[in-house]
Short mmCIF file of C-alpha atoms in Angstrom, two decimals:
data_model
loop_
_atom_site.label_atom_id
_atom_site.label_comp_id
_atom_site.label_asym_id
_atom_site.label_seq_id
_atom_site.Cartn_x
_atom_site.Cartn_y
_atom_site.Cartn_z
CA MET A 13 25.79 14.12 31.89
CA ILE A 14 23.43 14.00 29.40
CA TYR A 15 24.16 11.23 26.98
CA ALA A 16 23.24 10.55 23.51
CA GLY A 17 22.97 7.65 20.90
CA ILE A 18 22.24 8.09 17.24
CA ASP A 19 21.56 4.33 15.64
CA ILE A 20 22.81 4.60 11.80
CA GLY A 21 20.60 2.04 9.88
CA SER A 22 20.50 1.02 6.11
CA ARG A 23 17.12 3.29 5.66
CA THR A 24 16.94 5.82 8.56
CA ILE A 25 18.89 7.38 11.05
CA LYS A 26 18.24 7.77 14.71
CA PHE A 27 19.04 10.04 17.05
CA ALA A 28 18.32 10.21 21.08
CA VAL A 29 19.10 12.13 23.93
CA LEU A 30 18.72 11.32 27.65
CA GLU A 31 19.32 13.82 30.48
CA ASN A 32 18.69 12.14 34.35
CA GLY A 33 17.54 9.08 32.70
CA LYS A 34 14.61 10.27 30.61
CA LEU A 35 13.97 11.31 27.10
CA VAL A 36 14.68 15.16 26.33
CA PHE A 37 14.89 15.04 22.56
CA SER A 38 15.00 12.31 19.54
CA ARG A 39 15.06 13.05 15.83
CA LYS A 40 15.23 11.01 12.77
CA SER A 41 16.15 11.22 8.85
CA VAL A 42 15.96 9.08 5.95
CA THR A 43 19.69 7.84 5.44
CA SER A 44 21.24 9.70 2.14
CA HIS A 45 23.88 8.87 0.13
CA ASP A 46 25.69 11.18 2.84
CA PRO A 47 25.03 9.29 6.04
CA LEU A 48 27.75 10.74 8.05
CA GLY A 49 26.31 14.46 6.53
CA THR A 50 22.53 13.25 7.78
CA ALA A 51 23.86 12.11 10.45
CA ARG A 52 25.94 15.88 11.61
CA GLU A 53 22.53 17.27 10.56
CA LEU A 54 20.42 15.03 13.09
CA MET A 55 23.03 16.32 15.93
CA ALA A 56 23.33 20.18 14.76
CA GLY A 57 22.66 22.13 17.75
CA VAL A 58 22.26 19.95 20.56
CA ALA A 59 24.48 19.65 23.45
CA PHE A 60 25.57 16.72 25.10
CA ASP A 61 28.30 15.04 27.62
CA ARG A 62 28.82 11.82 25.52
CA ILE A 63 27.29 9.67 22.33
CA THR A 64 27.52 6.67 21.29
CA ALA A 65 26.65 4.94 18.08
CA THR A 66 24.76 1.38 16.72
CA GLY A 67 23.70 0.55 14.09
CA TYR A 68 24.80 -0.59 9.95
CA GLY A 69 26.70 2.83 9.73
CA ARG A 70 28.60 2.71 13.62
CA HIS A 71 31.83 2.48 12.50
CA LEU A 72 31.65 5.38 10.01
CA ILE A 73 30.88 7.60 13.12
CA LYS A 74 33.01 6.20 15.20
CA GLY A 75 35.98 6.96 12.89
CA HIS A 76 34.63 10.56 12.57
CA LEU A 77 33.34 11.28 15.96
CA ALA A 78 36.00 8.79 17.82
CA CYS A 79 32.79 7.87 19.70
CA PRO A 80 32.25 4.60 21.06
CA VAL A 81 29.84 2.04 19.20
CA VAL A 82 27.49 -1.04 20.75
CA SER A 83 25.96 -4.10 19.14
CA GLU A 84 22.62 -3.51 17.66
CA ILE A 85 21.47 -6.39 19.84
CA THR A 86 22.58 -4.83 23.14
CA ALA A 87 21.24 -1.23 22.07
CA PHE A 88 18.07 -2.78 21.38
CA VAL A 89 18.01 -5.05 24.74
CA LEU A 90 18.83 -2.23 26.47
CA GLY A 91 16.33 0.35 24.39
CA ALA A 92 13.65 -2.31 25.27
CA ARG A 93 14.11 -2.13 29.34
CA PHE A 94 13.76 1.92 28.68
CA PHE A 95 10.22 1.38 27.80
CA SER A 96 9.36 -1.94 29.58
CA ASP A 97 10.54 -4.21 31.95
CA ASP A 98 8.58 -6.96 31.83
CA CYS A 99 8.91 -8.09 28.12
CA GLY A 100 10.50 -11.66 27.38
CA SER A 101 11.61 -11.18 23.81
CA VAL A 102 12.03 -8.36 21.57
CA LEU A 103 11.30 -8.26 17.75
CA ASP A 104 12.75 -5.67 15.77
CA ILE A 105 11.97 -5.63 12.15
CA GLY A 106 13.98 -2.47 10.06
CA GLY A 107 14.31 -1.06 6.98
CA GLN A 108 16.85 -4.23 5.90
CA ASP A 109 16.85 -6.71 8.72
CA THR A 110 14.98 -8.28 11.22
CA LYS A 111 16.50 -9.65 14.81
CA ALA A 112 14.88 -11.81 17.46
CA ILE A 113 15.82 -11.40 20.65
CA SER A 114 15.18 -13.33 24.27
CA LEU A 115 15.34 -12.18 27.81
CA ASP A 116 15.57 -13.44 31.19
CA ASP A 117 13.30 -12.13 33.64
CA LYS A 118 15.85 -9.77 34.72
CA GLY A 119 15.76 -7.82 31.20
CA ASN A 120 19.30 -9.56 30.35
CA LEU A 121 20.00 -10.89 26.76
CA CYS A 122 19.45 -14.26 26.76
CA LYS A 123 19.42 -15.77 23.10
CA PHE A 124 18.94 -13.81 19.66
CA GLU A 125 18.72 -14.84 16.27
CA MET A 126 19.10 -12.18 13.78
CA ASN A 127 18.34 -12.50 9.20
CA ASP A 128 20.12 -9.74 7.06
CA ARG A 129 20.79 -11.21 4.18
CA CYS A 130 18.22 -10.65 2.68
CA ALA A 131 15.30 -8.23 2.69
CA ALA A 132 12.32 -10.33 2.86
CA GLY A 133 10.07 -9.17 5.54
CA THR A 134 11.50 -6.18 5.68
CA GLY A 135 10.35 -2.81 5.85
CA ARG A 136 11.64 -2.31 2.26
CA PHE A 137 9.53 -5.44 1.75
CA LEU A 138 6.66 -3.60 2.74
CA GLU A 139 7.30 -0.65 1.05
CA VAL A 140 7.36 -2.53 -2.57
CA MET A 141 4.94 -4.71 -2.11
CA ALA A 142 2.93 -1.46 -1.54
CA THR A 143 3.90 0.21 -4.17
CA ALA A 144 3.19 -2.71 -6.45
CA LEU A 145 -0.27 -2.97 -5.25
CA GLY A 146 -0.66 0.60 -5.31
CA PHE A 147 -0.93 1.69 -1.58
CA THR A 148 0.67 3.82 0.63
CA LEU A 149 2.44 2.68 3.52
CA GLU A 150 -0.87 3.55 5.78
CA GLU A 151 -2.95 2.50 3.34
CA PHE A 152 -1.67 -0.96 3.05
CA SER A 153 -1.99 -1.73 6.54
CA ALA A 154 -5.80 -1.03 6.49
CA ALA A 155 -6.84 -2.83 3.41
CA ALA A 156 -4.89 -5.76 5.18
CA LEU A 157 -6.89 -5.51 7.87
CA SER A 158 -9.82 -5.09 5.94
CA ALA A 159 -9.53 -8.19 4.35
CA LYS A 160 -12.10 -11.44 4.91
CA ARG A 161 -9.53 -14.05 3.87
CA ALA A 162 -5.53 -14.34 2.90
CA GLU A 163 -4.68 -14.48 -0.62
CA LYS A 164 -1.59 -17.13 0.26
CA ILE A 165 1.90 -15.32 -1.33
CA ASN A 166 4.66 -18.41 -2.10
CA ASN A 167 7.59 -16.18 -2.78
CA MET A 168 9.79 -14.10 0.19
CA CYS A 169 12.13 -13.02 -2.49
CA THR A 170 11.71 -9.20 -2.49
CA VAL A 171 11.64 -9.61 -6.33
CA PHE A 172 9.80 -13.17 -7.13
CA ALA A 173 7.24 -11.54 -4.80
CA GLU A 174 6.55 -8.73 -6.41
CA SER A 175 6.08 -10.57 -9.76
CA GLU A 176 4.15 -13.06 -8.00
CA VAL A 177 1.51 -9.98 -6.49
CA VAL A 178 1.34 -8.54 -10.11
CA SER A 179 0.58 -11.92 -11.76
CA LEU A 180 -2.27 -12.19 -8.83
CA ILE A 181 -3.79 -8.61 -9.47
CA SER A 182 -3.85 -9.77 -12.98
CA GLN A 183 -6.22 -12.88 -12.44
CA GLY A 184 -8.48 -10.68 -10.65
CA ALA A 185 -7.31 -11.52 -6.76
CA ASP A 186 -8.99 -8.98 -4.85
CA ARG A 187 -6.35 -5.99 -3.64
CA ASN A 188 -7.07 -6.27 0.13
CA GLU A 189 -6.89 -10.05 0.17
CA VAL A 190 -3.45 -9.93 -1.67
CA ALA A 191 -2.51 -7.18 0.86
CA LEU A 192 -3.47 -9.48 3.36
CA GLY A 193 -0.88 -12.29 2.65
CA ILE A 194 1.83 -10.47 2.31
CA HIS A 195 1.62 -9.50 6.06
CA LYS A 196 0.50 -12.98 7.18
CA ALA A 197 3.87 -13.75 5.12
CA ILE A 198 6.16 -11.19 6.95
CA VAL A 199 4.50 -11.93 10.48
CA SER A 200 4.94 -15.83 9.55
CA ARG A 201 8.77 -15.47 8.90
CA SER A 202 9.62 -12.91 12.03
CA ALA A 203 7.22 -15.25 14.27
CA GLY A 204 9.54 -18.27 13.50
CA LEU A 205 13.04 -16.32 13.98
CA LEU A 206 11.36 -15.64 17.72
CA LYS A 207 10.15 -19.23 18.51
CA ARG A 208 13.67 -20.19 17.85
CA VAL A 209 14.82 -17.92 20.33
CA ALA A 210 12.45 -19.65 22.82
CA PRO A 211 10.81 -16.46 23.80
CA THR A 212 8.10 -16.38 26.85
CA GLY A 213 5.65 -13.68 27.88
CA LYS A 214 4.92 -9.98 26.46
CA ILE A 215 6.95 -9.54 23.03
CA PHE A 216 8.41 -5.91 22.75
CA PHE A 217 7.92 -4.79 18.69
CA ALA A 218 10.54 -2.24 17.58
CA GLY A 219 11.28 -0.71 14.05
CA GLY A 220 9.54 0.89 11.50
CA VAL A 221 7.09 -2.29 10.56
CA ALA A 222 5.77 -1.76 14.14
CA LEU A 223 3.94 1.22 13.19
CA ASN A 224 2.05 -1.24 11.26
CA GLY A 225 -1.18 -2.04 13.17
CA CYS A 226 -1.93 -5.36 10.84
CA ALA A 227 1.80 -6.74 11.38
CA ARG A 228 1.00 -5.92 15.51
CA ALA A 229 -2.38 -7.50 15.43
CA LEU A 230 -0.79 -11.02 13.21
CA LEU A 231 1.67 -11.05 15.33
CA GLU A 232 -0.09 -10.75 18.54
CA SER A 233 -2.56 -13.69 17.15
CA GLU A 234 0.19 -15.64 15.67
CA MET A 235 2.49 -15.50 19.30
CA GLY A 236 -0.86 -16.11 21.45
CA VAL A 237 1.40 -13.80 24.13
CA PRO A 238 0.29 -9.92 24.32
CA VAL A 239 2.56 -7.49 21.89
CA PHE A 240 4.01 -4.21 23.09
CA VAL A 241 4.50 -1.19 21.00
CA PRO A 242 6.52 2.01 22.50
CA PRO A 243 4.94 5.50 21.73
CA ASP A 244 7.91 5.62 18.70
CA PRO A 245 9.65 2.39 18.10
CA GLN A 246 11.88 4.10 15.45
CA ILE A 247 14.34 4.95 18.03
CA VAL A 248 14.72 2.24 20.44
CA GLY A 249 17.98 1.11 19.40
CA ALA A 250 19.36 4.93 19.66
CA ILE A 251 18.20 5.44 22.97
CA GLY A 252 20.02 2.37 23.71
CA ALA A 253 22.76 3.39 22.60
CA ALA A 254 22.48 6.30 24.63
CA LEU A 255 21.74 4.20 27.51
CA SER A 256 25.37 2.09 27.21
CA ALA A 257 26.56 5.92 27.02
CA SER A 258 25.86 6.44 30.47
CA GLU A 259 28.41 5.63 33.25
CA ASP A 260 25.44 3.84 35.30
CA ILE A 261 24.90 1.40 32.77
#
């Protein structure tokens, strides 16, 4: 049996295929004005026996493909266990939300918290802040890592934070120090979610923001425990959905 999972996120759509318990194929694409069409393109030409959907748009896929759905929390727990069996918690910072999940010593869900009402501290927030400072996302992370000190950022609302950043630059603030201040604010917010679910041990870091080296370093420092990032942190949910389709899960 070949199992597939598709994660319809607010910013990206991810597709993964497992055969004999191993990842054999994955694809991802930016979520367009036509998420169903984008999902069909990702699945085109790929053979599988069963598919399960997760993410914001999972019910859209369910309605058109008659496939089962699984919650994002369940998908990320399963996906994290696929990559690592010794993590005490999962942090997913995606395009528009943040999820913090604590696990027991067997890797099962204990508790979770989710911030999905505001884009503050998410991938979209990082994109807006990087643009405001004139950086690409890669340059943004590197600039923050190079700063000797952080410029304090008081606003986490995307609109107000962008205005604050523009104001700081106009007052002569160093761009790199502002970049570090933004990263610290994001990580502090995410660490707060993690601390509320009372994690123990190593943190599994998923989502697009896990690709940001500064965010990873600051999270490890803030939480005081190792942070594990899988080879492709954006497909964790899709892999978890594929695992949930398996008769063995």
